[in-house]
Coordinates of C-alpha atoms in Angstrom, one line a residue:
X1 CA -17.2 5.5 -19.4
X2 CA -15.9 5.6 -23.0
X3 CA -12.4 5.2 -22.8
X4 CA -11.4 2.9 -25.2
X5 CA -8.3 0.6 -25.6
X6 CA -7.0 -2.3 -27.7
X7 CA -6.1 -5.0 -25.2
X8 CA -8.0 -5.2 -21.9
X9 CA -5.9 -7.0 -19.5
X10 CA -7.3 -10.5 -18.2
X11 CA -7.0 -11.7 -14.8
X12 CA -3.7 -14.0 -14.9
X13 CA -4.4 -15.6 -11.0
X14 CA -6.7 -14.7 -8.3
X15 CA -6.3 -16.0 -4.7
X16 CA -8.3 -15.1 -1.4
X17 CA -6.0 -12.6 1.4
X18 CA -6.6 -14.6 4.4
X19 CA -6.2 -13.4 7.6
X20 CA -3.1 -13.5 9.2
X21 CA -1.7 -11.6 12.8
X22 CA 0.2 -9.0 12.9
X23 CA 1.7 -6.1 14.9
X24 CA 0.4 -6.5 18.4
X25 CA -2.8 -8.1 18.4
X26 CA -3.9 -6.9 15.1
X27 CA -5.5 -9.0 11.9
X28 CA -4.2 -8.4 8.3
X29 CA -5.8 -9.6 5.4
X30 CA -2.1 -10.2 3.3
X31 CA -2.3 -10.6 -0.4
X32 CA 1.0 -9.7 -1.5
X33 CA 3.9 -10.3 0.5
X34 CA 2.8 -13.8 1.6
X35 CA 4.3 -17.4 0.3
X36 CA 1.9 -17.6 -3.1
X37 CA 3.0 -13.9 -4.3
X38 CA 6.2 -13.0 -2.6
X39 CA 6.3 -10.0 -4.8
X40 CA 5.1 -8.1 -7.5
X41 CA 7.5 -5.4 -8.9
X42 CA 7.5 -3.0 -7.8
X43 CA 4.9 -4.1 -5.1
X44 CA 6.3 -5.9 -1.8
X45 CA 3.5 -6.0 0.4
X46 CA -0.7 -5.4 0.3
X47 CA -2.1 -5.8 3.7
X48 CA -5.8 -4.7 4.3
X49 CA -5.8 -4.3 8.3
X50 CA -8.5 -4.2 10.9
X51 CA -7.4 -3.3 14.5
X52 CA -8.8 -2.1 17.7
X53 CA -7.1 -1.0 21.0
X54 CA -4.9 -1.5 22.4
X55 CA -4.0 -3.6 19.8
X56 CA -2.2 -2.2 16.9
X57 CA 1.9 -1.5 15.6
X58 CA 4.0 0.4 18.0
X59 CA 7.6 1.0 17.3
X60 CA 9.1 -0.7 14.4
X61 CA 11.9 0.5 11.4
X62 CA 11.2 0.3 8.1
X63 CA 14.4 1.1 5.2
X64 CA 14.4 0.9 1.8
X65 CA 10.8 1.6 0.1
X66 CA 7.8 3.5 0.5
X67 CA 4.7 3.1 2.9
X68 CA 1.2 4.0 1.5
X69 CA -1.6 4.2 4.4
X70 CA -5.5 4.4 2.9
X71 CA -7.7 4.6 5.5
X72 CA -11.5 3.1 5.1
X73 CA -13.2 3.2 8.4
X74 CA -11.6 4.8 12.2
X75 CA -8.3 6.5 12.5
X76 CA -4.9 5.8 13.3
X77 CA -2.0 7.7 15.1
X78 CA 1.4 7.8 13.5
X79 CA 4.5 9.0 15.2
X80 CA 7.9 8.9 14.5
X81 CA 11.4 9.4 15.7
X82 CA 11.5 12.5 14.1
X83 CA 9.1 14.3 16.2
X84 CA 6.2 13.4 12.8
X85 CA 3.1 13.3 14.6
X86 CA -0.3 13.0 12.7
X87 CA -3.7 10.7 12.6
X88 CA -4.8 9.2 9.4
X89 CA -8.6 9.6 9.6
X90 CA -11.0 7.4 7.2
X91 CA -10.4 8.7 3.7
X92 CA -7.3 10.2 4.0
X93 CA -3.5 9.1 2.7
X94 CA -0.3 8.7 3.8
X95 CA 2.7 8.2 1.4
X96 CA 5.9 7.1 3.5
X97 CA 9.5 7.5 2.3
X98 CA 11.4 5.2 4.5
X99 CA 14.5 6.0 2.3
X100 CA 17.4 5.4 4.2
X101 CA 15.8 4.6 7.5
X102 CA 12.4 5.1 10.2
X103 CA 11.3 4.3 13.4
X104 CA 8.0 4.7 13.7
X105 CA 4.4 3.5 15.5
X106 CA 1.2 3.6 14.1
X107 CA -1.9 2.8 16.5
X108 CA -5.5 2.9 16.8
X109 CA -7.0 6.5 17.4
X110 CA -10.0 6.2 19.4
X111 CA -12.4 3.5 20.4
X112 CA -14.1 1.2 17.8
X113 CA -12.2 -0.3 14.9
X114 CA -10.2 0.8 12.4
X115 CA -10.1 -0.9 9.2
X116 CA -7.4 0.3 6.0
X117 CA -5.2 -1.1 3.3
X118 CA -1.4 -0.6 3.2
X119 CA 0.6 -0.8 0.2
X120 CA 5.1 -1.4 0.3
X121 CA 6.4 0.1 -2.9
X122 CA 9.8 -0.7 -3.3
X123 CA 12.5 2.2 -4.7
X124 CA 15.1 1.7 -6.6
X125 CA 18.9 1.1 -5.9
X126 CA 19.5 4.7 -6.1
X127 CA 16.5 5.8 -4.4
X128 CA 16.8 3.5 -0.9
X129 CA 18.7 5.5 0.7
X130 CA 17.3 8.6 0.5
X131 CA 15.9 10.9 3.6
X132 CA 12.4 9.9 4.5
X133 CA 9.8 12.1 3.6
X134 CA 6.0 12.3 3.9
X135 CA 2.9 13.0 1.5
X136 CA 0.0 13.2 3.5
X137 CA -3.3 14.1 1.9
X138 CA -6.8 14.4 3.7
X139 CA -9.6 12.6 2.4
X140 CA -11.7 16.6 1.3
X141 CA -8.4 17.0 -0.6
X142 CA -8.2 13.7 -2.7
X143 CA -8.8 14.1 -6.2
X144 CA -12.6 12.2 -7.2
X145 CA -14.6 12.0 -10.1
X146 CA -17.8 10.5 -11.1
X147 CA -19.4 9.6 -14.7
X148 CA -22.0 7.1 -16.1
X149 CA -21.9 5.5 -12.8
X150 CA -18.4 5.0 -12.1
X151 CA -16.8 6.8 -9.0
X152 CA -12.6 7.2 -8.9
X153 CA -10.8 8.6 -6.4
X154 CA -7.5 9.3 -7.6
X155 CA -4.6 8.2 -4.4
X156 CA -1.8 8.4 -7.1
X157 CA -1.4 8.9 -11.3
X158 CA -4.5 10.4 -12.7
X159 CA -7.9 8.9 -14.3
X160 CA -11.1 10.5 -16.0
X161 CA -9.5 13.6 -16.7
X162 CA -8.5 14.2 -12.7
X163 CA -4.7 13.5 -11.5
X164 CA -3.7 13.1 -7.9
X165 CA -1.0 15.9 -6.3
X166 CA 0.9 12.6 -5.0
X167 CA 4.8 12.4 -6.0
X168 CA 5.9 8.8 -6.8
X169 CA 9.5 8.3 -7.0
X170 CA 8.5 4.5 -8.3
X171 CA 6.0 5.4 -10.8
X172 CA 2.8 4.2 -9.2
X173 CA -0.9 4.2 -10.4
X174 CA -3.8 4.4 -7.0
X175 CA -7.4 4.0 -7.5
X176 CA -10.2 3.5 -5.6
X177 CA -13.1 2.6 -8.0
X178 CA -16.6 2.6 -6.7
X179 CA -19.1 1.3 -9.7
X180 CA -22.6 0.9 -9.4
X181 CA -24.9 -1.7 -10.2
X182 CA -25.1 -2.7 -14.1
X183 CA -22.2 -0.1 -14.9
X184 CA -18.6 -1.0 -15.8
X185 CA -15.8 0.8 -15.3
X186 CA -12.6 1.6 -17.9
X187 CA -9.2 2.7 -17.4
X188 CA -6.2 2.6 -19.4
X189 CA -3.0 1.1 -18.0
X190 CA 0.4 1.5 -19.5
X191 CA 1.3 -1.5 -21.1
X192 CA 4.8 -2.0 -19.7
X193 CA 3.8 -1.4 -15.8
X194 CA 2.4 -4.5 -13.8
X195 CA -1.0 -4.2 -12.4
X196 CA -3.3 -5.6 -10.1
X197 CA -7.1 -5.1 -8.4
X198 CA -7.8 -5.6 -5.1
X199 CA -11.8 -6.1 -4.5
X200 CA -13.2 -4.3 -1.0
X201 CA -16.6 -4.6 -1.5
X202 CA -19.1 -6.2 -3.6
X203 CA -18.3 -8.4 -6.6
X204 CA -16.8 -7.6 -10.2
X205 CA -16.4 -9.6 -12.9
X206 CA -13.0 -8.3 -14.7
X207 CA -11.8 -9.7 -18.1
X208 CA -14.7 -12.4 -17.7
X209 CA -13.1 -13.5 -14.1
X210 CA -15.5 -12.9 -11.3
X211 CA -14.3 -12.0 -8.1
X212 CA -15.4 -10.9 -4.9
X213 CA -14.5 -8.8 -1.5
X214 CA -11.0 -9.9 -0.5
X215 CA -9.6 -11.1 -3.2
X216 CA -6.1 -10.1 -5.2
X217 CA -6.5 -10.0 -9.5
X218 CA -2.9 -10.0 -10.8
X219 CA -3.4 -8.9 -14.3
X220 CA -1.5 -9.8 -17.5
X221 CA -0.4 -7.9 -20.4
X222 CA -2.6 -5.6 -21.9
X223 CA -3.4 -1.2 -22.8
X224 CA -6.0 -1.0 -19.9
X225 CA -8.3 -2.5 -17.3
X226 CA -12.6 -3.0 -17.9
X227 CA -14.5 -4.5 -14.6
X228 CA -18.1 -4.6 -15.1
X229 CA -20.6 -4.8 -12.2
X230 CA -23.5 -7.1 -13.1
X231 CA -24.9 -7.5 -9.4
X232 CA -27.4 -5.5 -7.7
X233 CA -25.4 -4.3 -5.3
X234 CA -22.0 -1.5 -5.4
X235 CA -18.9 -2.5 -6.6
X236 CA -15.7 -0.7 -4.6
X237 CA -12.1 -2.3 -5.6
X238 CA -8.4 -0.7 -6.0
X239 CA -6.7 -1.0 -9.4
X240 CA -2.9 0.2 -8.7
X241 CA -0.5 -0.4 -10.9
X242 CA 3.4 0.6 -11.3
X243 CA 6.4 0.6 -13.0
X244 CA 8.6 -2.9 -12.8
X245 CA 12.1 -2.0 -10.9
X246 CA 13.8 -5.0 -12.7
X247 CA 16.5 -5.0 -10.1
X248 CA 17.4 -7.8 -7.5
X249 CA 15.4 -8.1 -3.8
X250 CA 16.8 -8.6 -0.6
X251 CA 14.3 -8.9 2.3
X252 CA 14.7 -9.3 5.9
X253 CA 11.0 -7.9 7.5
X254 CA 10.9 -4.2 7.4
X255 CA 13.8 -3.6 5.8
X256 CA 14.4 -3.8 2.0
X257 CA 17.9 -3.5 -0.4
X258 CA 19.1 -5.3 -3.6
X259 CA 22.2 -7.7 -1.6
X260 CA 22.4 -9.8 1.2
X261 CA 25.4 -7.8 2.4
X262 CA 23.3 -4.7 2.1
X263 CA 20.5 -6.4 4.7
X264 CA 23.5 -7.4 6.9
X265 CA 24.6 -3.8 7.0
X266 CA 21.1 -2.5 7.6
X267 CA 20.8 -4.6 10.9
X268 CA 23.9 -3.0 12.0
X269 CA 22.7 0.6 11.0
X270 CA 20.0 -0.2 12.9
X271 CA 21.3 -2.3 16.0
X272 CA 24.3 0.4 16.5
X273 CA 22.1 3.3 15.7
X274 CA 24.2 4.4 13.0
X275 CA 23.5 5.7 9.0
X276 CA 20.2 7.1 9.5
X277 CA 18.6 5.1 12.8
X278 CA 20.8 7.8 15.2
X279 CA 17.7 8.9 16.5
X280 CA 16.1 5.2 16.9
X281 CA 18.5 4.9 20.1
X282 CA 16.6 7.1 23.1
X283 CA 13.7 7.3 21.4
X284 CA 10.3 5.7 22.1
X285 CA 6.5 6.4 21.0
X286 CA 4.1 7.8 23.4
X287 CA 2.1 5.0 22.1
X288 CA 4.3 2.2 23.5
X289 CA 5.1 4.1 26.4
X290 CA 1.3 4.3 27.6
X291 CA 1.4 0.7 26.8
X292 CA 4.2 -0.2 29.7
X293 CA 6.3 -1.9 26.7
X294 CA 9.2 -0.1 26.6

């Protein structure tokens, strides 16, 4: 890859995602979203997940950002209280408006494991309390390139002359890099946006930091991103990247505004079944039902 740029970024801290429980009997590996890096605007949470029956996430609510499923190995069922009913088979996407509010399971499909990474990209102010939406994209239909060694598949923005379908209302950069051995990949980065890698597999060594599977690079200021692959063996790692909201957080679990008085509204929304939750009230997933935890 040629593409040139004035100021690489350099790695600004790296730390280890260690694994944590989750759900019902499910492991995540949380990078973001965890006491070290609360958040990193406009990113709230990076969980890559490994789960097997019957363990997994039944019914839970989510308000006020965005969901984005990538699966990497199995499948998993999602179901909402909408009637949305899909699996997200290894390779395929799932970009979730919560918006203004969702109820909603998502569990193993099938025997075996399943194994994924999902992203929480806040919205703004004006954009939380929208109607949830969903961009769903199957892994034949995700936009992938490949020169001098260097592999991209493009989950959101565009890179090496290909750009992803995907709508971001928080303008958001997704890619999955694959780089084989002795090659190095190259992309440019918009210099105001905030920007991290995420390594799956293999180790990198990115702005003369070296790091391997697991492990979270926030980057600093700079035009673009170079990670170079001197082992012997394939190099796979996310670079995502996004715009900086710049407005004030308030957090309580799944559910996401800018005030304190916002959350406390939320949980009444949502314990009254009011403002966008009417439908969270009779409703339960087939998944929790067939699990006698209703």
């Amino acid at each position: 890859m040629t593409t040139s740029m004035e100021k690489p970024r350099q790695v600004v801290r790296k730390f280890l995602a260690r694994p944590q429980h989750e759900g019902v009997g499910a492991v995540v590996r949380r990078s973001i979203g965890r006491f070290e890096l609360r958040y990193f605007d406009p990113f709230l949470v990076l969980d890559e997940f490994s789960v097997s029956a019957p363990a997994g996430f039944p019914d839970h609510p989510h308000r006020g950002f965005e969901t984005v499923t990538y699966m990497l190995e199995g499948a998993v069922t999602h179901e909402d209280f909408e009637g949305h009913r899909g699996t997200i088979k290894a390779g395929d996407v799932q970009w979730m408006t919560a918006g203004r509010g969702i109820v909603h399971s998502e569990m193993p499909a099938g025997p075996g494991t399943s194994k994924g990474l999902q992203l929480w990209v806040n919205l703004s102010s004006h954009n939380k309390m929208i109607e949830p939406g969903y961009q769903e994209i199957q892994s034949k239909d995700i936009a992938s390139t490949t020169s001098d060694g260097v592999t991209v598949r493009v989950i959101a923005g565009q890179s090496m002359g290909v750009r992803s379908p995907v709508c971001t209302r928080t303008p958001t950069m997704y890619l999955d890099f694959t780089v084989r051995p002795h090659a190095a990949a190259r992309q440019p980065v918009c210099a105001t946006w905030n920007a991290f890698a995420y390594v799956l597999e293999g180790e990198g060594v990115f702005g003369g930091e070296k790091a391997g599977a697991h492990h979270l690079l926030l980057l600093g200021q700079g035009d673009g991103v170079e990670a170079w692959n001197k082992s012997d063996k394939p190099l796979r790692f996310l670079l995502i990247a996004g715009e900086p909201i710049g407005e004030p957080v308030a957090q309580l679990g799944p559910f996401v505004m800018n005030t304190e008085e916002e959350i406390d509204m939320t949980i009444n929304d949502f314990e009254f079944s009011i403002n966008g939750f009417e439908k969270a009230k009779h409703w339960k997933s087939q998944a929790l039902l067939a699990m006698g935890l209703e």
